[in-house]
Amino acid sequence: MKTDIVIAGCGVAGLYCALNLPRDKSIIIITKDDADKSDSFLAQGGICVLKDDSDYDSYFEDTMRAGHYENNKESIDIMIRSSSDVIDDLIKAGVRFERNNGEFVYTKEGAHSTPRILFHKDITGKEITEHLLERVRELKNVTIIEHFTMVDIIEKNNECCGIIGHDSDGVYTAIQADYTVMATGGIGGLYKHSTNYSHLTGDSIAIALKHGIRLQNPDYIQIHPTTLYSRKKGRRFLISESVRGEGAVLFNSHMRRFVDELLPRDIVAKAIYDEMKKDGKPYVWLSMKPIPTEKIKSHFPNIYRRCLEEGFDVTKECIPVVPAQHYFMGGIDVDRYSKTSMERLYAVGETACNGVHGRNRLASNSLLESLVFAKRAANNITGVYTKSGFDGETEVNKSQYRGYEKAYKKAVLAEIEKEKSNNE
Ligand SMILES: Cc1cc2nc3c(=O)[nH]c(=O)nc-3n(C[C@H](O)[C@H](O)[C@H](O)COP(=O)(O)OP(=O)(O)OC[C@H]3O[C@@H](n4cnc5c(N)ncnc54)[C@H](O)[C@@H]3O)c2cc1C
């Protein structure tokens, strides 16, 4: 196949990138699963925004403090200053955020010193991504191919000329393109306990390792403090941090509080692990009872319903919670235009690392960061666009990819461990 631009991944980053590319370019978006099976659909809490200029310093400092001051300051500045532009675009795309008498309502999460998070009930990600997907489906120049997995890129002299992938029948195809954008999300599928979809296995990271594309901080992995404890296998259900922002508290097995619930995620997760170890229990308790019942039902209907299905009425009783892998702060190293170390190759969203999050992501900065830097990638591609010099045919040697899933997972986990031990 041939196209002008190929995008791997159909979450907020891939979709918003496509929406910001010129309409006269042919674009193919591929996705490993159904188009609506991405972590973007799972986001609960909300999306940060600079609500007025007086909040700039405080928002900047909260992001830095959560990230242990290892963040890239220029990237944070870009993200914060671009936030209202992105929110305007989302509203134009049809996204509805909670309002009171026409004014935005802001919520708060851990490590934020003030409420600055826009939300739609506790399904903000679904609201945003569904609308972006609808808008993309309206575009005549964009084709979405579902159940098509990228396994490699086409590289000629450190230039990316497209991707190689296979469909669900195992038929391999090369998609040649002038520009390639990796938007394949996080790495939760590599872990036994994660809030992520299990098909998100960091394939772009494995491909980057194979081609010597620069990575940044592959060992920076966020553990979310509160997922619903369950003996069942599969994806962990997140109990959004915004419930703690709205007043929920944590208890150990003796029903004693043991941590300030609004500290950054890594600190709260460590305190929970310590308490579980001390008490010999596989969970701690979270009480949403300090939140008025009406507010639980209106702001957190999804959490309320899911906990009921699991046998817990959060308006009346505590729920068992346990930390789980949640987010990948590291990734493919990109500049402020989301360009990787390889020519004609961009990376956006959770799979990329522009340094915004430092060592630990501030709650509700991920959707915003993904959107801001996806738009910058699109604008940069538009500005520099030239045809790729490569116009030969790509032969796909299918046998080369036999058993790649296992090999890729192993390679990414090994890289994470290597980086961890280098930093110890
Ligand atoms: C439960 C949960 C709650 C969250 N809540 C919030 C929140 O409230 N606020 C916030 O800011 N962030 C939140 N996040 C984080 C945020 O949702 C993600 O970081 C963000 O949506 C990532 O977007 P993305 O486009 O990079 O990736 P994703 O949305 O994960 O999309 C990745 C896409 O890549 C595709 N893909 C993967 N591998 C391949 C391959 N090899 N070939 C082809 N396609 C591939 C997938 O099928 C998918 O379409 C939450 C995350 C989770 C899991």
mmCIF file of C-alpha atoms and ligand atoms in Angstrom, residues 7-16 29-48 109 117-119 122-125 128-129 145 147-152 163-166 182-187 194-197 199-204 207 222 224 227 235-242 265 325-328 348-352 357 361-371 374 404 408, ligand 1:
data_model
loop_
_atom_site.group_PDB
_atom_site.id
_atom_site.type_symbol
_atom_site.label_atom_id
_atom_site.label_comp_id
_atom_site.label_asym_id
_atom_site.label_seq_id
_atom_site.Cartn_x
_atom_site.Cartn_y
_atom_site.Cartn_z
ATOM 1 C CA ILE A 7 -0.344 6.748 11.808
ATOM 2 C CA ALA A 8 -0.057 3.689 14.058
ATOM 3 C CA GLY A 9 -2.604 3.989 16.851
ATOM 4 C CA CYS A 10 -6.097 5.312 17.178
ATOM 5 C CA GLY A 11 -6.218 6.861 20.665
ATOM 6 C CA VAL A 12 -6.442 10.611 21.286
ATOM 7 C CA ALA A 13 -2.887 11.173 20.020
ATOM 8 C CA GLY A 14 -3.312 9.404 16.671
ATOM 9 C CA LEU A 15 -6.795 10.781 16.029
ATOM 10 C CA TYR A 16 -6.014 14.395 16.891
ATOM 11 C CA ILE A 29 -4.532 5.064 10.597
ATOM 12 C CA ILE A 30 -3.970 1.500 11.699
ATOM 13 C CA THR A 31 -4.964 0.046 15.030
ATOM 14 C CA LYS A 32 -4.250 -3.280 16.628
ATOM 15 C CA ASP A 33 -7.797 -3.787 17.934
ATOM 16 C CA ASP A 34 -11.209 -2.129 17.460
ATOM 17 C CA ALA A 35 -10.951 1.641 17.021
ATOM 18 C CA ASP A 36 -12.651 2.181 20.377
ATOM 19 C CA LYS A 37 -10.312 -0.119 22.305
ATOM 20 C CA SER A 38 -7.662 2.325 23.448
ATOM 21 C CA ASP A 39 -6.630 3.624 26.856
ATOM 22 C CA SER A 40 -7.899 7.017 25.741
ATOM 23 C CA PHE A 41 -11.426 5.616 26.078
ATOM 24 C CA LEU A 42 -10.669 4.566 29.669
ATOM 25 C CA ALA A 43 -9.553 7.940 31.040
ATOM 26 C CA GLN A 44 -11.793 8.805 33.947
ATOM 27 C CA GLY A 45 -10.667 11.817 35.962
ATOM 28 C CA GLY A 46 -10.323 14.550 33.364
ATOM 29 C CA ILE A 47 -8.030 16.872 31.467
ATOM 30 C CA CYS A 48 -6.034 19.767 32.900
ATOM 31 C CA GLU A 109 -6.755 15.396 41.930
ATOM 32 C CA ILE A 117 -9.311 19.721 35.764
ATOM 33 C CA LEU A 118 -12.186 19.645 33.270
ATOM 34 C CA PHE A 119 -14.252 16.471 33.262
ATOM 35 C CA ASP A 122 -16.056 9.905 35.307
ATOM 36 C CA ILE A 123 -15.812 9.014 31.609
ATOM 37 C CA THR A 124 -13.890 12.013 30.291
ATOM 38 C CA GLY A 125 -11.699 9.896 28.009
ATOM 39 C CA ILE A 128 -13.228 13.090 24.191
ATOM 40 C CA THR A 129 -12.106 10.099 22.135
ATOM 41 C CA ILE A 145 -7.778 0.012 9.338
ATOM 42 C CA HIS A 147 -7.098 -5.155 13.665
ATOM 43 C CA PHE A 148 -3.881 -4.337 11.843
ATOM 44 C CA THR A 149 -0.710 -4.576 13.933
ATOM 45 C CA MET A 150 2.480 -2.692 13.163
ATOM 46 C CA VAL A 151 5.466 -5.008 13.632
ATOM 47 C CA ASP A 152 8.185 -2.934 12.001
ATOM 48 C CA ILE A 163 5.488 0.536 8.336
ATOM 49 C CA ILE A 164 5.075 -3.215 8.069
ATOM 50 C CA GLY A 165 2.168 -4.944 9.778
ATOM 51 C CA HIS A 166 -0.257 -7.799 9.665
ATOM 52 C CA MET A 182 3.807 6.243 16.124
ATOM 53 C CA ALA A 183 0.884 6.683 18.516
ATOM 54 C CA THR A 184 0.698 3.234 20.040
ATOM 55 C CA GLY A 185 0.105 4.195 23.675
ATOM 56 C CA GLY A 186 1.613 2.633 26.781
ATOM 57 C CA ILE A 187 3.115 -0.640 27.918
ATOM 58 C CA SER A 194 -2.290 -2.963 34.927
ATOM 59 C CA THR A 195 -5.122 -0.530 34.285
ATOM 60 C CA ASN A 196 -4.234 -0.552 30.563
ATOM 61 C CA TYR A 197 -5.656 -2.634 27.738
ATOM 62 C CA HIS A 199 -2.907 -5.276 23.710
ATOM 63 C CA LEU A 200 -0.822 -2.204 24.571
ATOM 64 C CA THR A 201 2.557 -3.877 24.757
ATOM 65 C CA GLY A 202 4.962 -1.102 23.788
ATOM 66 C CA ASP A 203 5.436 -2.342 20.216
ATOM 67 C CA SER A 204 6.813 1.026 19.091
ATOM 68 C CA ILE A 207 10.707 -1.362 17.064
ATOM 69 C CA GLN A 222 3.860 4.982 37.002
ATOM 70 C CA HIS A 224 -1.480 4.055 40.190
ATOM 71 C CA THR A 227 -7.354 0.100 41.510
ATOM 72 C CA ARG A 235 -7.372 -5.412 33.376
ATOM 73 C CA ARG A 236 -7.526 -3.710 36.779
ATOM 74 C CA PHE A 237 -10.413 -1.277 37.240
ATOM 75 C CA LEU A 238 -9.157 2.191 38.125
ATOM 76 C CA ILE A 239 -10.605 4.125 41.030
ATOM 77 C CA SER A 240 -9.845 7.603 39.779
ATOM 78 C CA GLU A 241 -7.687 9.881 41.846
ATOM 79 C CA SER A 242 -10.405 12.488 41.587
ATOM 80 C CA ARG A 265 0.912 9.062 42.973
ATOM 81 C CA GLN A 325 0.883 -0.355 36.647
ATOM 82 C CA HIS A 326 -0.793 2.608 35.005
ATOM 83 C CA TYR A 327 1.322 4.891 32.863
ATOM 84 C CA PHE A 328 4.613 5.071 30.948
ATOM 85 C CA VAL A 348 3.103 11.146 20.021
ATOM 86 C CA GLY A 349 1.060 10.300 23.092
ATOM 87 C CA GLU A 350 2.078 7.869 25.775
ATOM 88 C CA THR A 351 4.582 6.048 23.563
ATOM 89 C CA ALA A 352 6.636 9.245 23.192
ATOM 90 C CA HIS A 357 6.087 14.295 33.098
ATOM 91 C CA ARG A 361 3.094 12.171 35.893
ATOM 92 C CA LEU A 362 0.770 14.682 37.485
ATOM 93 C CA ALA A 363 -2.838 13.460 37.321
ATOM 94 C CA SER A 364 -4.821 14.503 34.215
ATOM 95 C CA ASN A 365 -1.765 15.800 32.359
ATOM 96 C CA SER A 366 -1.640 12.853 29.993
ATOM 97 C CA LEU A 367 -4.605 13.504 27.712
ATOM 98 C CA LEU A 368 -3.540 17.141 27.467
ATOM 99 C CA GLU A 369 0.100 16.346 26.734
ATOM 100 C CA SER A 370 -0.914 13.740 24.116
ATOM 101 C CA LEU A 371 -3.199 16.229 22.348
ATOM 102 C CA ALA A 374 0.054 15.408 18.495
ATOM 103 C CA TYR A 404 7.889 -11.439 17.360
ATOM 104 C CA TYR A 408 9.351 -7.728 21.527
HETATM 105 C C1 LIG B 1 -7.921 3.542 33.370
HETATM 106 C C2 LIG B 1 -7.191 4.764 32.907
HETATM 107 C C3 LIG B 1 -7.598 6.017 33.338
HETATM 108 C C4 LIG B 1 -6.927 7.172 32.914
HETATM 109 N N1 LIG B 1 -7.373 8.395 33.303
HETATM 110 C C5 LIG B 1 -6.766 9.498 32.802
HETATM 111 C C6 LIG B 1 -7.286 10.795 33.102
HETATM 112 O O1 LIG B 1 -8.289 10.939 33.798
HETATM 113 N N2 LIG B 1 -6.648 11.874 32.590
HETATM 114 C C7 LIG B 1 -5.524 11.773 31.800
HETATM 115 O O2 LIG B 1 -4.984 12.792 31.361
HETATM 116 N N3 LIG B 1 -5.037 10.549 31.489
HETATM 117 C C8 LIG B 1 -5.624 9.420 31.952
HETATM 118 N N4 LIG B 1 -5.138 8.194 31.614
HETATM 119 C C9 LIG B 1 -4.002 8.111 30.699
HETATM 120 C C10 LIG B 1 -4.456 8.390 29.275
HETATM 121 O O3 LIG B 1 -5.722 7.813 29.045
HETATM 122 C C11 LIG B 1 -3.468 7.818 28.250
HETATM 123 O O4 LIG B 1 -2.159 8.125 28.609
HETATM 124 C C12 LIG B 1 -3.744 8.419 26.873
HETATM 125 O O5 LIG B 1 -5.086 8.217 26.538
HETATM 126 C C13 LIG B 1 -2.825 7.803 25.854
HETATM 127 O O6 LIG B 1 -3.294 8.114 24.574
HETATM 128 P P1 LIG B 1 -2.554 7.530 23.317
HETATM 129 O O7 LIG B 1 -3.280 8.029 22.128
HETATM 130 O O8 LIG B 1 -1.101 7.789 23.426
HETATM 131 O O9 LIG B 1 -2.708 5.927 23.466
HETATM 132 P P2 LIG B 1 -3.979 4.988 23.528
HETATM 133 O O10 LIG B 1 -5.219 5.734 23.732
HETATM 134 O O11 LIG B 1 -3.661 3.895 24.465
HETATM 135 O O12 LIG B 1 -4.036 4.382 22.061
HETATM 136 C C14 LIG B 1 -3.048 3.497 21.589
HETATM 137 C C15 LIG B 1 -3.473 2.998 20.231
HETATM 138 O O13 LIG B 1 -2.390 2.307 19.636
HETATM 139 C C16 LIG B 1 -2.853 1.088 19.076
HETATM 140 N N5 LIG B 1 -1.714 0.170 18.988
HETATM 141 C C17 LIG B 1 -0.919 -0.295 19.975
HETATM 142 N N6 LIG B 1 0.055 -1.067 19.462
HETATM 143 C C18 LIG B 1 -0.144 -1.085 18.124
HETATM 144 C C19 LIG B 1 0.522 -1.724 17.042
HETATM 145 N N7 LIG B 1 1.599 -2.477 17.205
HETATM 146 N N8 LIG B 1 0.018 -1.535 15.786
HETATM 147 C C20 LIG B 1 -1.090 -0.777 15.578
HETATM 148 N N9 LIG B 1 -1.744 -0.155 16.561
HETATM 149 C C21 LIG B 1 -1.271 -0.309 17.819
HETATM 150 C C22 LIG B 1 -3.962 0.666 20.016
HETATM 151 O O14 LIG B 1 -4.804 -0.300 19.437
HETATM 152 C C23 LIG B 1 -4.626 2.020 20.249
HETATM 153 O O15 LIG B 1 -5.483 2.334 19.169
HETATM 154 C C24 LIG B 1 -5.791 7.043 32.052
HETATM 155 C C25 LIG B 1 -5.383 5.778 31.629
HETATM 156 C C26 LIG B 1 -6.067 4.638 32.031
HETATM 157 C C27 LIG B 1 -5.606 3.302 31.572
#
